[in-house]
Amino acid sequence: MTNYAEYTNHLRESDTPLIGMLAWYGVSDTARVFVQELLKKVEETDAPIKVPQLAKPADVFRRATKQAQRNKVPTGKPGTFYNFLIRDVGYDDEYVRRHLVAEQVDSQHRDLDYEILSRITFEKATRKLEFQDSDEQDLATLETVAEIKQSISQFIDENSLTIATVVLRSIIRNCLETTLLETSVRQVGGVNYISMDFAESLEAAWHVLNSFDGVSLHILPLVDDEKQRAMVREAFSSEATGTANTLIAEISDLLKESGPVTAKRYTDIAQRYGDLRDKLDSYSDVLEDNLGVARSALELAGKQMKALLDK
């Protein structure tokens, strides 16, 4: 059986005291991660990564048509261009319909002409495409239409079973921020501190993410000395105090409003307050409770929570 915490175990057995790990990640725009493959690896490693559902077919079709559009294609006439755009027509439970159109514009983007080149029908259940092209097209237009149709078809084939890169970045960010309770140690973000309490989970995520081309998670052990503790303490105290002050301001505004607070709004604030409290407790153990300002702000937020509940 593969040991997915081998590196962490090695660190724990070493003579070097560690305060935690630094972690940062990257996702290329060309990264392709299949949902089922990610799910299999997460289950195998018990990595703290939430695997999303497959993208809705209509959403994949929308992305496919958006990326296939062409702008400012020369017409052969001085000062005029074609914009090859894909316009919504309508949809129902089974199909999505769009038109590929050519808008002829001048250098000032003023419309000169408009023509429907192809009527596109996308069947959601089968992800099947149907193109109904207009008959009157010159050779150059025919070539462009063929390229756009090929682009749409290829995008759907490649992305129907994969995770969009923007979603993939969100998954990794959520893993670090919410599950592993990271704290950014750079003002511009990008490098995150993770407590040794979560080192095994972080390493499991490392095994999963680095198995995919175009995706990388880097981890680096952080030596436990006063300089590193000061860095983490300053970063977390600033983050926690800022979060608590945001909660205080929001609750203050709610207390000034007439009428009761909705259950949904209160639940959202209570969840954020609880998350911050749990994170503060976790970091207090690591930093030997040198977080007075952040804890004071949290206590004030807690008092306001009680006042909000009694409103």
PDB file of C-alpha atoms in Angstrom:
ATOM      1  CA  MET A   1       0.000   0.000   0.000  1.00  0.00           C
ATOM      2  CA  THR A   2       1.355   3.411  -1.009  1.00  0.00           C
ATOM      3  CA  ASN A   3       2.263   5.733   1.835  1.00  0.00           C
ATOM      4  CA  TYR A   4       0.960   9.182   0.915  1.00  0.00           C
ATOM      5  CA  ALA A   5       2.490  10.787   4.029  1.00  0.00           C
ATOM      6  CA  GLU A   6       6.041   9.525   3.549  1.00  0.00           C
ATOM      7  CA  TYR A   7       7.567  12.989   3.268  1.00  0.00           C
ATOM      8  CA  THR A   8       5.672  14.267   6.317  1.00  0.00           C
ATOM      9  CA  ASN A   9       6.735  11.253   8.352  1.00  0.00           C
ATOM     10  CA  HIS A  10      10.329  11.908   7.348  1.00  0.00           C
ATOM     11  CA  LEU A  11      10.045  15.517   8.506  1.00  0.00           C
ATOM     12  CA  ARG A  12       8.463  14.566  11.813  1.00  0.00           C
ATOM     13  CA  GLU A  13      11.256  12.081  12.495  1.00  0.00           C
ATOM     14  CA  SER A  14      14.019  14.584  11.761  1.00  0.00           C
ATOM     15  CA  ASP A  15      15.833  16.571  14.435  1.00  0.00           C
ATOM     16  CA  THR A  16      14.877  19.897  12.867  1.00  0.00           C
ATOM     17  CA  PRO A  17      11.924  21.563  14.648  1.00  0.00           C
ATOM     18  CA  LEU A  18       9.237  22.711  12.212  1.00  0.00           C
ATOM     19  CA  ILE A  19       6.451  25.226  12.667  1.00  0.00           C
ATOM     20  CA  GLY A  20       4.585  24.188   9.528  1.00  0.00           C
ATOM     21  CA  MET A  21       4.720  24.194   5.743  1.00  0.00           C
ATOM     22  CA  LEU A  22       4.687  26.807   3.030  1.00  0.00           C
ATOM     23  CA  ALA A  23       2.534  25.963   0.024  1.00  0.00           C
ATOM     24  CA  TRP A  24       1.811  27.553  -3.342  1.00  0.00           C
ATOM     25  CA  TYR A  25       0.192  26.280  -6.506  1.00  0.00           C
ATOM     26  CA  GLY A  26      -0.170  26.888 -10.215  1.00  0.00           C
ATOM     27  CA  VAL A  27      -2.696  25.850 -12.866  1.00  0.00           C
ATOM     28  CA  SER A  28      -1.899  26.258 -16.541  1.00  0.00           C
ATOM     29  CA  ASP A  29      -4.669  27.422 -18.875  1.00  0.00           C
ATOM     30  CA  THR A  30      -4.056  24.225 -20.857  1.00  0.00           C
ATOM     31  CA  ALA A  31      -4.411  21.884 -17.862  1.00  0.00           C
ATOM     32  CA  ARG A  32      -6.863  19.021 -18.446  1.00  0.00           C
ATOM     33  CA  VAL A  33      -8.143  17.190 -15.390  1.00  0.00           C
ATOM     34  CA  PHE A  34     -10.883  14.598 -15.867  1.00  0.00           C
ATOM     35  CA  VAL A  35     -13.514  14.557 -13.114  1.00  0.00           C
ATOM     36  CA  GLN A  36     -13.536  10.776 -12.741  1.00  0.00           C
ATOM     37  CA  GLU A  37      -9.752  10.568 -12.652  1.00  0.00           C
ATOM     38  CA  LEU A  38      -9.572  13.250  -9.967  1.00  0.00           C
ATOM     39  CA  LEU A  39     -12.281  11.502  -7.940  1.00  0.00           C
ATOM     40  CA  LYS A  40     -10.409   8.194  -8.104  1.00  0.00           C
ATOM     41  CA  LYS A  41      -7.145   9.750  -6.895  1.00  0.00           C
ATOM     42  CA  VAL A  42      -8.833  11.716  -4.108  1.00  0.00           C
ATOM     43  CA  GLU A  43     -10.502   8.555  -2.817  1.00  0.00           C
ATOM     44  CA  GLU A  44      -7.221   6.646  -3.064  1.00  0.00           C
ATOM     45  CA  THR A  45      -5.193   9.212  -1.117  1.00  0.00           C
ATOM     46  CA  ASP A  46      -7.914  10.664   1.120  1.00  0.00           C
ATOM     47  CA  ALA A  47      -6.797  14.105  -0.047  1.00  0.00           C
ATOM     48  CA  PRO A  48      -8.922  17.032   1.257  1.00  0.00           C
ATOM     49  CA  ILE A  49     -10.046  18.056  -2.230  1.00  0.00           C
ATOM     50  CA  LYS A  50     -13.716  18.497  -3.072  1.00  0.00           C
ATOM     51  CA  VAL A  51     -14.389  17.011  -6.497  1.00  0.00           C
ATOM     52  CA  PRO A  52     -17.006  18.974  -8.478  1.00  0.00           C
ATOM     53  CA  GLN A  53     -19.809  17.566 -10.565  1.00  0.00           C
ATOM     54  CA  LEU A  54     -19.382  17.411 -14.324  1.00  0.00           C
ATOM     55  CA  ALA A  55     -20.052  20.732 -15.999  1.00  0.00           C
ATOM     56  CA  LYS A  56     -23.547  21.082 -17.420  1.00  0.00           C
ATOM     57  CA  PRO A  57     -23.538  20.370 -21.176  1.00  0.00           C
ATOM     58  CA  ALA A  58     -25.098  23.759 -21.919  1.00  0.00           C
ATOM     59  CA  ASP A  59     -22.293  25.501 -20.017  1.00  0.00           C
ATOM     60  CA  VAL A  60     -19.642  23.624 -22.001  1.00  0.00           C
ATOM     61  CA  PHE A  61     -21.407  24.605 -25.239  1.00  0.00           C
ATOM     62  CA  ARG A  62     -21.521  28.239 -24.120  1.00  0.00           C
ATOM     63  CA  ARG A  63     -17.779  28.248 -23.395  1.00  0.00           C
ATOM     64  CA  ALA A  64     -17.099  26.490 -26.712  1.00  0.00           C
ATOM     65  CA  THR A  65     -18.939  29.087 -28.762  1.00  0.00           C
ATOM     66  CA  LYS A  66     -17.477  32.011 -26.838  1.00  0.00           C
ATOM     67  CA  GLN A  67     -13.874  30.966 -27.440  1.00  0.00           C
ATOM     68  CA  ALA A  68     -14.554  30.215 -31.129  1.00  0.00           C
ATOM     69  CA  GLN A  69     -15.538  33.769 -32.098  1.00  0.00           C
ATOM     70  CA  ARG A  70     -13.301  35.886 -34.330  1.00  0.00           C
ATOM     71  CA  ASN A  71     -12.967  39.665 -34.382  1.00  0.00           C
ATOM     72  CA  LYS A  72     -11.614  42.174 -36.888  1.00  0.00           C
ATOM     73  CA  VAL A  73     -11.008  39.732 -39.737  1.00  0.00           C
ATOM     74  CA  PRO A  74     -10.105  41.741 -42.889  1.00  0.00           C
ATOM     75  CA  THR A  75     -12.774  41.646 -45.607  1.00  0.00           C
ATOM     76  CA  GLY A  76     -10.476  42.522 -48.482  1.00  0.00           C
ATOM     77  CA  LYS A  77     -12.013  45.993 -48.660  1.00  0.00           C
ATOM     78  CA  PRO A  78      -9.876  48.784 -47.139  1.00  0.00           C
ATOM     79  CA  GLY A  79     -11.125  49.904 -43.750  1.00  0.00           C
ATOM     80  CA  THR A  80     -13.737  47.155 -43.277  1.00  0.00           C
ATOM     81  CA  PHE A  81     -13.663  44.012 -41.155  1.00  0.00           C
ATOM     82  CA  TYR A  82     -15.750  40.990 -40.248  1.00  0.00           C
ATOM     83  CA  ASN A  83     -16.634  40.055 -36.682  1.00  0.00           C
ATOM     84  CA  PHE A  84     -17.629  36.385 -36.624  1.00  0.00           C
ATOM     85  CA  LEU A  85     -19.889  36.170 -33.567  1.00  0.00           C
ATOM     86  CA  ILE A  86     -22.184  33.544 -32.080  1.00  0.00           C
ATOM     87  CA  ARG A  87     -25.531  34.845 -30.869  1.00  0.00           C
ATOM     88  CA  ASP A  88     -28.080  33.233 -28.540  1.00  0.00           C
ATOM     89  CA  VAL A  89     -31.344  32.268 -30.183  1.00  0.00           C
ATOM     90  CA  GLY A  90     -33.081  30.167 -27.532  1.00  0.00           C
ATOM     91  CA  TYR A  91     -33.097  26.956 -25.545  1.00  0.00           C
ATOM     92  CA  ASP A  92     -35.412  24.379 -23.985  1.00  0.00           C
ATOM     93  CA  ASP A  93     -34.983  21.235 -21.888  1.00  0.00           C
ATOM     94  CA  GLU A  94     -33.376  19.337 -24.760  1.00  0.00           C
ATOM     95  CA  TYR A  95     -31.618  21.797 -27.049  1.00  0.00           C
ATOM     96  CA  VAL A  96     -29.637  25.048 -27.140  1.00  0.00           C
ATOM     97  CA  ARG A  97     -29.772  27.077 -30.368  1.00  0.00           C
ATOM     98  CA  ARG A  98     -27.340  29.724 -31.530  1.00  0.00           C
ATOM     99  CA  HIS A  99     -26.470  31.523 -34.751  1.00  0.00           C
ATOM    100  CA  LEU A 100     -23.014  32.059 -36.190  1.00  0.00           C
ATOM    101  CA  VAL A 101     -23.174  35.501 -37.770  1.00  0.00           C
ATOM    102  CA  ALA A 102     -20.834  37.791 -39.679  1.00  0.00           C
ATOM    103  CA  GLU A 103     -21.020  41.464 -38.797  1.00  0.00           C
ATOM    104  CA  GLN A 104     -19.260  43.731 -41.265  1.00  0.00           C
ATOM    105  CA  VAL A 105     -17.918  46.844 -39.528  1.00  0.00           C
ATOM    106  CA  ASP A 106     -15.697  49.767 -40.401  1.00  0.00           C
ATOM    107  CA  SER A 107     -12.611  50.963 -38.523  1.00  0.00           C
ATOM    108  CA  GLN A 108     -14.865  52.895 -36.121  1.00  0.00           C
ATOM    109  CA  HIS A 109     -16.813  49.694 -35.300  1.00  0.00           C
ATOM    110  CA  ARG A 110     -19.930  50.960 -37.070  1.00  0.00           C
ATOM    111  CA  ASP A 111     -22.138  48.165 -38.408  1.00  0.00           C
ATOM    112  CA  LEU A 112     -22.251  47.992 -42.200  1.00  0.00           C
ATOM    113  CA  ASP A 113     -23.843  44.588 -42.812  1.00  0.00           C
ATOM    114  CA  TYR A 114     -25.088  41.491 -40.982  1.00  0.00           C
ATOM    115  CA  GLU A 115     -25.449  37.902 -42.192  1.00  0.00           C
ATOM    116  CA  ILE A 116     -26.355  34.545 -40.601  1.00  0.00           C
ATOM    117  CA  LEU A 117     -23.744  31.996 -41.693  1.00  0.00           C
ATOM    118  CA  SER A 118     -24.804  28.917 -39.726  1.00  0.00           C
ATOM    119  CA  ARG A 119     -27.642  27.840 -37.457  1.00  0.00           C
ATOM    120  CA  ILE A 120     -26.215  25.744 -34.615  1.00  0.00           C
ATOM    121  CA  THR A 121     -28.238  23.268 -32.569  1.00  0.00           C
ATOM    122  CA  PHE A 122     -26.730  21.547 -29.532  1.00  0.00           C
ATOM    123  CA  GLU A 123     -28.439  18.509 -27.993  1.00  0.00           C
ATOM    124  CA  LYS A 124     -27.774  18.463 -24.245  1.00  0.00           C
ATOM    125  CA  ALA A 125     -28.264  14.754 -23.572  1.00  0.00           C
ATOM    126  CA  THR A 126     -25.923  13.486 -26.275  1.00  0.00           C
ATOM    127  CA  ARG A 127     -23.714  16.603 -26.678  1.00  0.00           C
ATOM    128  CA  LYS A 128     -24.387  16.318 -30.402  1.00  0.00           C
ATOM    129  CA  LEU A 129     -23.901  19.351 -32.650  1.00  0.00           C
ATOM    130  CA  GLU A 130     -25.799  20.164 -35.818  1.00  0.00           C
ATOM    131  CA  PHE A 131     -24.782  22.965 -38.188  1.00  0.00           C
ATOM    132  CA  GLN A 132     -27.092  24.320 -40.899  1.00  0.00           C
ATOM    133  CA  ASP A 133     -24.928  26.551 -43.083  1.00  0.00           C
ATOM    134  CA  SER A 134     -26.213  29.205 -45.447  1.00  0.00           C
ATOM    135  CA  ASP A 135     -25.552  28.526 -49.131  1.00  0.00           C
ATOM    136  CA  GLU A 136     -24.151  31.862 -50.266  1.00  0.00           C
ATOM    137  CA  GLN A 137     -20.635  32.164 -48.849  1.00  0.00           C
ATOM    138  CA  ASP A 138     -17.382  33.052 -50.567  1.00  0.00           C
ATOM    139  CA  LEU A 139     -14.328  30.832 -50.220  1.00  0.00           C
ATOM    140  CA  ALA A 140     -12.676  32.885 -47.471  1.00  0.00           C
ATOM    141  CA  THR A 141     -15.884  32.902 -45.417  1.00  0.00           C
ATOM    142  CA  LEU A 142     -16.332  29.155 -45.934  1.00  0.00           C
ATOM    143  CA  GLU A 143     -12.836  28.546 -44.567  1.00  0.00           C
ATOM    144  CA  THR A 144     -13.442  30.720 -41.508  1.00  0.00           C
ATOM    145  CA  VAL A 145     -16.787  29.047 -40.814  1.00  0.00           C
ATOM    146  CA  ALA A 146     -15.147  25.625 -41.096  1.00  0.00           C
ATOM    147  CA  GLU A 147     -12.449  26.682 -38.603  1.00  0.00           C
ATOM    148  CA  ILE A 148     -15.040  27.978 -36.134  1.00  0.00           C
ATOM    149  CA  LYS A 149     -17.144  24.815 -36.411  1.00  0.00           C
ATOM    150  CA  GLN A 150     -14.064  22.665 -35.859  1.00  0.00           C
ATOM    151  CA  SER A 151     -13.080  24.783 -32.848  1.00  0.00           C
ATOM    152  CA  ILE A 152     -16.512  24.368 -31.252  1.00  0.00           C
ATOM    153  CA  SER A 153     -16.597  20.605 -31.856  1.00  0.00           C
ATOM    154  CA  GLN A 154     -13.065  20.083 -30.542  1.00  0.00           C
ATOM    155  CA  PHE A 155     -13.686  22.176 -27.424  1.00  0.00           C
ATOM    156  CA  ILE A 156     -16.794  20.170 -26.526  1.00  0.00           C
ATOM    157  CA  ASP A 157     -14.971  16.861 -27.105  1.00  0.00           C
ATOM    158  CA  GLU A 158     -12.069  17.940 -24.888  1.00  0.00           C
ATOM    159  CA  ASN A 159     -13.983  19.677 -22.093  1.00  0.00           C
ATOM    160  CA  SER A 160     -17.223  17.767 -21.553  1.00  0.00           C
ATOM    161  CA  LEU A 161     -15.585  15.411 -19.064  1.00  0.00           C
ATOM    162  CA  THR A 162     -12.913  17.727 -17.674  1.00  0.00           C
ATOM    163  CA  ILE A 163     -12.806  20.489 -15.056  1.00  0.00           C
ATOM    164  CA  ALA A 164     -12.532  24.079 -16.251  1.00  0.00           C
ATOM    165  CA  THR A 165      -9.267  25.678 -15.146  1.00  0.00           C
ATOM    166  CA  VAL A 166     -11.084  28.472 -13.293  1.00  0.00           C
ATOM    167  CA  VAL A 167     -12.990  25.815 -11.311  1.00  0.00           C
ATOM    168  CA  LEU A 168      -9.783  23.853 -10.704  1.00  0.00           C
ATOM    169  CA  ARG A 169      -8.077  26.918  -9.235  1.00  0.00           C
ATOM    170  CA  SER A 170     -11.099  27.486  -7.010  1.00  0.00           C
ATOM    171  CA  ILE A 171     -10.975  23.875  -5.784  1.00  0.00           C
ATOM    172  CA  ILE A 172      -7.312  24.154  -4.807  1.00  0.00           C
ATOM    173  CA  ARG A 173      -7.828  27.548  -3.170  1.00  0.00           C
ATOM    174  CA  ASN A 174     -10.760  26.167  -1.155  1.00  0.00           C
ATOM    175  CA  CYS A 175      -8.650  23.169  -0.097  1.00  0.00           C
ATOM    176  CA  LEU A 176      -5.919  25.434   1.256  1.00  0.00           C
ATOM    177  CA  GLU A 177      -8.092  28.191   2.717  1.00  0.00           C
ATOM    178  CA  THR A 178     -11.062  26.345   4.181  1.00  0.00           C
ATOM    179  CA  THR A 179      -9.914  22.788   4.838  1.00  0.00           C
ATOM    180  CA  LEU A 180      -6.243  23.304   5.711  1.00  0.00           C
ATOM    181  CA  LEU A 181      -6.771  26.742   7.321  1.00  0.00           C
ATOM    182  CA  GLU A 182      -3.978  28.439   5.384  1.00  0.00           C
ATOM    183  CA  THR A 183      -2.743  31.968   5.993  1.00  0.00           C
ATOM    184  CA  SER A 184      -1.129  34.011   3.243  1.00  0.00           C
ATOM    185  CA  VAL A 185       2.363  35.141   4.267  1.00  0.00           C
ATOM    186  CA  ARG A 186       2.768  37.525   1.339  1.00  0.00           C
ATOM    187  CA  GLN A 187       0.888  40.797   0.988  1.00  0.00           C
ATOM    188  CA  VAL A 188       0.124  40.018  -2.639  1.00  0.00           C
ATOM    189  CA  GLY A 189      -0.858  36.435  -1.796  1.00  0.00           C
ATOM    190  CA  GLY A 190       0.286  33.275  -3.504  1.00  0.00           C
ATOM    191  CA  VAL A 191       2.403  31.748  -0.713  1.00  0.00           C
ATOM    192  CA  ASN A 192       0.486  30.156   2.143  1.00  0.00           C
ATOM    193  CA  TYR A 193       1.377  28.891   5.598  1.00  0.00           C
ATOM    194  CA  ILE A 194      -0.104  25.538   6.677  1.00  0.00           C
ATOM    195  CA  SER A 195       0.198  24.230  10.232  1.00  0.00           C
ATOM    196  CA  MET A 196       1.962  20.895  10.802  1.00  0.00           C
ATOM    197  CA  ASP A 197      -1.388  19.619  12.080  1.00  0.00           C
ATOM    198  CA  PHE A 198      -2.446  19.422   8.441  1.00  0.00           C
ATOM    199  CA  ALA A 199       0.858  18.285   6.935  1.00  0.00           C
ATOM    200  CA  GLU A 200      -0.377  14.780   6.060  1.00  0.00           C
ATOM    201  CA  SER A 201      -3.453  16.152   4.313  1.00  0.00           C
ATOM    202  CA  LEU A 202      -1.343  18.707   2.468  1.00  0.00           C
ATOM    203  CA  GLU A 203       1.003  15.982   1.239  1.00  0.00           C
ATOM    204  CA  ALA A 204      -1.958  13.878   0.061  1.00  0.00           C
ATOM    205  CA  ALA A 205      -3.173  16.889  -1.960  1.00  0.00           C
ATOM    206  CA  TRP A 206       0.361  17.255  -3.332  1.00  0.00           C
ATOM    207  CA  HIS A 207       0.321  13.652  -4.590  1.00  0.00           C
ATOM    208  CA  VAL A 208      -3.023  14.173  -6.332  1.00  0.00           C
ATOM    209  CA  LEU A 209      -2.478  17.568  -7.929  1.00  0.00           C
ATOM    210  CA  ASN A 210       1.056  16.968  -9.169  1.00  0.00           C
ATOM    211  CA  SER A 211      -0.080  13.848 -11.016  1.00  0.00           C
ATOM    212  CA  PHE A 212      -1.827  16.044 -13.614  1.00  0.00           C
ATOM    213  CA  ASP A 213      -0.018  17.888 -16.399  1.00  0.00           C
ATOM    214  CA  GLY A 214      -0.317  21.646 -16.043  1.00  0.00           C
ATOM    215  CA  VAL A 215      -1.132  21.518 -12.310  1.00  0.00           C
ATOM    216  CA  SER A 216       1.432  21.975  -9.547  1.00  0.00           C
ATOM    217  CA  LEU A 217       1.385  22.239  -5.770  1.00  0.00           C
ATOM    218  CA  HIS A 218       4.681  23.088  -4.105  1.00  0.00           C
ATOM    219  CA  ILE A 219       5.355  22.503  -0.415  1.00  0.00           C
ATOM    220  CA  LEU A 220       8.318  23.610   1.669  1.00  0.00           C
ATOM    221  CA  PRO A 221       8.961  22.869   5.379  1.00  0.00           C
ATOM    222  CA  LEU A 222       9.250  25.953   7.591  1.00  0.00           C
ATOM    223  CA  VAL A 223      11.852  25.830  10.341  1.00  0.00           C
ATOM    224  CA  ASP A 224      10.564  26.707  13.819  1.00  0.00           C
ATOM    225  CA  ASP A 225      12.551  29.741  14.941  1.00  0.00           C
ATOM    226  CA  GLU A 226      11.588  33.190  16.198  1.00  0.00           C
ATOM    227  CA  LYS A 227      11.919  34.826  12.780  1.00  0.00           C
ATOM    228  CA  GLN A 228       9.539  32.365  11.092  1.00  0.00           C
ATOM    229  CA  ARG A 229       7.115  32.474  14.023  1.00  0.00           C
ATOM    230  CA  ALA A 230       7.065  36.273  13.806  1.00  0.00           C
ATOM    231  CA  MET A 231       6.288  36.081  10.073  1.00  0.00           C
ATOM    232  CA  VAL A 232       3.374  33.687  10.601  1.00  0.00           C
ATOM    233  CA  ARG A 233       2.130  35.582  13.668  1.00  0.00           C
ATOM    234  CA  GLU A 234       2.103  38.918  11.848  1.00  0.00           C
ATOM    235  CA  ALA A 235       0.384  37.478   8.771  1.00  0.00           C
ATOM    236  CA  PHE A 236      -2.286  35.607  10.696  1.00  0.00           C
ATOM    237  CA  SER A 237      -2.939  38.385  13.215  1.00  0.00           C
ATOM    238  CA  SER A 238      -3.461  40.853  10.368  1.00  0.00           C
ATOM    239  CA  GLU A 239      -5.753  38.450   8.509  1.00  0.00           C
ATOM    240  CA  ALA A 240      -7.790  37.441  11.582  1.00  0.00           C
ATOM    241  CA  THR A 241      -8.173  41.019  12.834  1.00  0.00           C
ATOM    242  CA  GLY A 242      -9.292  42.178   9.405  1.00  0.00           C
ATOM    243  CA  THR A 243     -11.846  39.374   9.138  1.00  0.00           C
ATOM    244  CA  ALA A 244     -13.164  40.056  12.646  1.00  0.00           C
ATOM    245  CA  ASN A 245     -13.457  43.791  11.962  1.00  0.00           C
ATOM    246  CA  THR A 246     -15.396  43.062   8.774  1.00  0.00           C
ATOM    247  CA  LEU A 247     -17.816  40.929  10.781  1.00  0.00           C
ATOM    248  CA  ILE A 248     -18.127  43.656  13.426  1.00  0.00           C
ATOM    249  CA  ALA A 249     -18.980  46.252  10.771  1.00  0.00           C
ATOM    250  CA  GLU A 250     -21.568  44.001   9.112  1.00  0.00           C
ATOM    251  CA  ILE A 251     -23.223  43.114  12.427  1.00  0.00           C
ATOM    252  CA  SER A 252     -23.251  46.794  13.479  1.00  0.00           C
ATOM    253  CA  ASP A 253     -25.115  47.666  10.274  1.00  0.00           C
ATOM    254  CA  LEU A 254     -27.622  44.865  10.902  1.00  0.00           C
ATOM    255  CA  LEU A 255     -28.215  46.011  14.472  1.00  0.00           C
ATOM    256  CA  LYS A 256     -29.092  49.477  13.180  1.00  0.00           C
ATOM    257  CA  GLU A 257     -31.666  48.129  10.735  1.00  0.00           C
ATOM    258  CA  SER A 258     -35.287  47.888  11.756  1.00  0.00           C
ATOM    259  CA  GLY A 259     -36.900  44.484  11.951  1.00  0.00           C
ATOM    260  CA  PRO A 260     -35.462  41.024  12.609  1.00  0.00           C
ATOM    261  CA  VAL A 261     -32.441  39.558  10.848  1.00  0.00           C
ATOM    262  CA  THR A 262     -33.239  36.808   8.354  1.00  0.00           C
ATOM    263  CA  ALA A 263     -32.178  33.279   9.277  1.00  0.00           C
ATOM    264  CA  LYS A 264     -30.082  33.023   6.112  1.00  0.00           C
ATOM    265  CA  ARG A 265     -28.125  36.190   6.907  1.00  0.00           C
ATOM    266  CA  TYR A 266     -27.564  35.197  10.535  1.00  0.00           C
ATOM    267  CA  THR A 267     -26.453  31.679   9.539  1.00  0.00           C
ATOM    268  CA  ASP A 268     -23.917  33.106   7.089  1.00  0.00           C
ATOM    269  CA  ILE A 269     -22.405  35.427   9.707  1.00  0.00           C
ATOM    270  CA  ALA A 270     -22.432  32.708  12.356  1.00  0.00           C
ATOM    271  CA  GLN A 271     -20.605  30.345  10.001  1.00  0.00           C
ATOM    272  CA  ARG A 272     -17.907  32.906   9.257  1.00  0.00           C
ATOM    273  CA  TYR A 273     -17.560  33.708  12.953  1.00  0.00           C
ATOM    274  CA  GLY A 274     -17.229  30.010  13.804  1.00  0.00           C
ATOM    275  CA  ASP A 275     -14.654  29.435  11.082  1.00  0.00           C
ATOM    276  CA  LEU A 276     -12.555  32.336  12.359  1.00  0.00           C
ATOM    277  CA  ARG A 277     -12.841  31.158  15.968  1.00  0.00           C
ATOM    278  CA  ASP A 278     -11.721  27.633  15.025  1.00  0.00           C
ATOM    279  CA  LYS A 279      -8.812  28.976  13.013  1.00  0.00           C
ATOM    280  CA  LEU A 280      -7.758  31.288  15.843  1.00  0.00           C
ATOM    281  CA  ASP A 281      -7.811  28.394  18.291  1.00  0.00           C
ATOM    282  CA  SER A 282      -5.690  26.301  15.943  1.00  0.00           C
ATOM    283  CA  TYR A 283      -3.120  29.051  15.419  1.00  0.00           C
ATOM    284  CA  SER A 284      -3.027  29.903  19.137  1.00  0.00           C
ATOM    285  CA  ASP A 285      -1.578  26.451  19.808  1.00  0.00           C
ATOM    286  CA  VAL A 286       1.147  26.989  17.221  1.00  0.00           C
ATOM    287  CA  LEU A 287       1.953  30.586  18.134  1.00  0.00           C
ATOM    288  CA  GLU A 288       1.629  30.126  21.900  1.00  0.00           C
ATOM    289  CA  ASP A 289      -1.397  32.440  22.051  1.00  0.00           C
ATOM    290  CA  ASN A 290       0.470  35.622  21.068  1.00  0.00           C
ATOM    291  CA  LEU A 291      -2.605  36.871  19.213  1.00  0.00           C
ATOM    292  CA  GLY A 292      -4.100  39.385  21.628  1.00  0.00           C
ATOM    293  CA  VAL A 293      -5.384  41.925  19.089  1.00  0.00           C
ATOM    294  CA  ALA A 294      -7.041  39.294  16.911  1.00  0.00           C
ATOM    295  CA  ARG A 295      -8.614  37.577  19.922  1.00  0.00           C
ATOM    296  CA  SER A 296      -9.966  40.892  21.247  1.00  0.00           C
ATOM    297  CA  ALA A 297     -11.572  41.631  17.885  1.00  0.00           C
ATOM    298  CA  LEU A 298     -13.086  38.138  17.824  1.00  0.00           C
ATOM    299  CA  GLU A 299     -14.487  38.569  21.348  1.00  0.00           C
ATOM    300  CA  LEU A 300     -16.146  41.838  20.306  1.00  0.00           C
ATOM    301  CA  ALA A 301     -17.632  40.123  17.266  1.00  0.00           C
ATOM    302  CA  GLY A 302     -18.939  37.387  19.582  1.00  0.00           C
ATOM    303  CA  LYS A 303     -20.688  39.923  21.817  1.00  0.00           C
ATOM    304  CA  GLN A 304     -22.301  41.488  18.769  1.00  0.00           C
ATOM    305  CA  MET A 305     -23.428  38.046  17.613  1.00  0.00           C
ATOM    306  CA  LYS A 306     -25.339  37.645  20.883  1.00  0.00           C
ATOM    307  CA  ALA A 307     -26.907  41.090  20.484  1.00  0.00           C
ATOM    308  CA  LEU A 308     -27.919  40.172  16.938  1.00  0.00           C
ATOM    309  CA  LEU A 309     -29.525  36.952  18.149  1.00  0.00           C
ATOM    310  CA  ASP A 310     -31.542  38.882  20.758  1.00  0.00           C
ATOM    311  CA  LYS A 311     -32.699  41.494  18.255  1.00  0.00           C
TER     312      LYS A 311
END
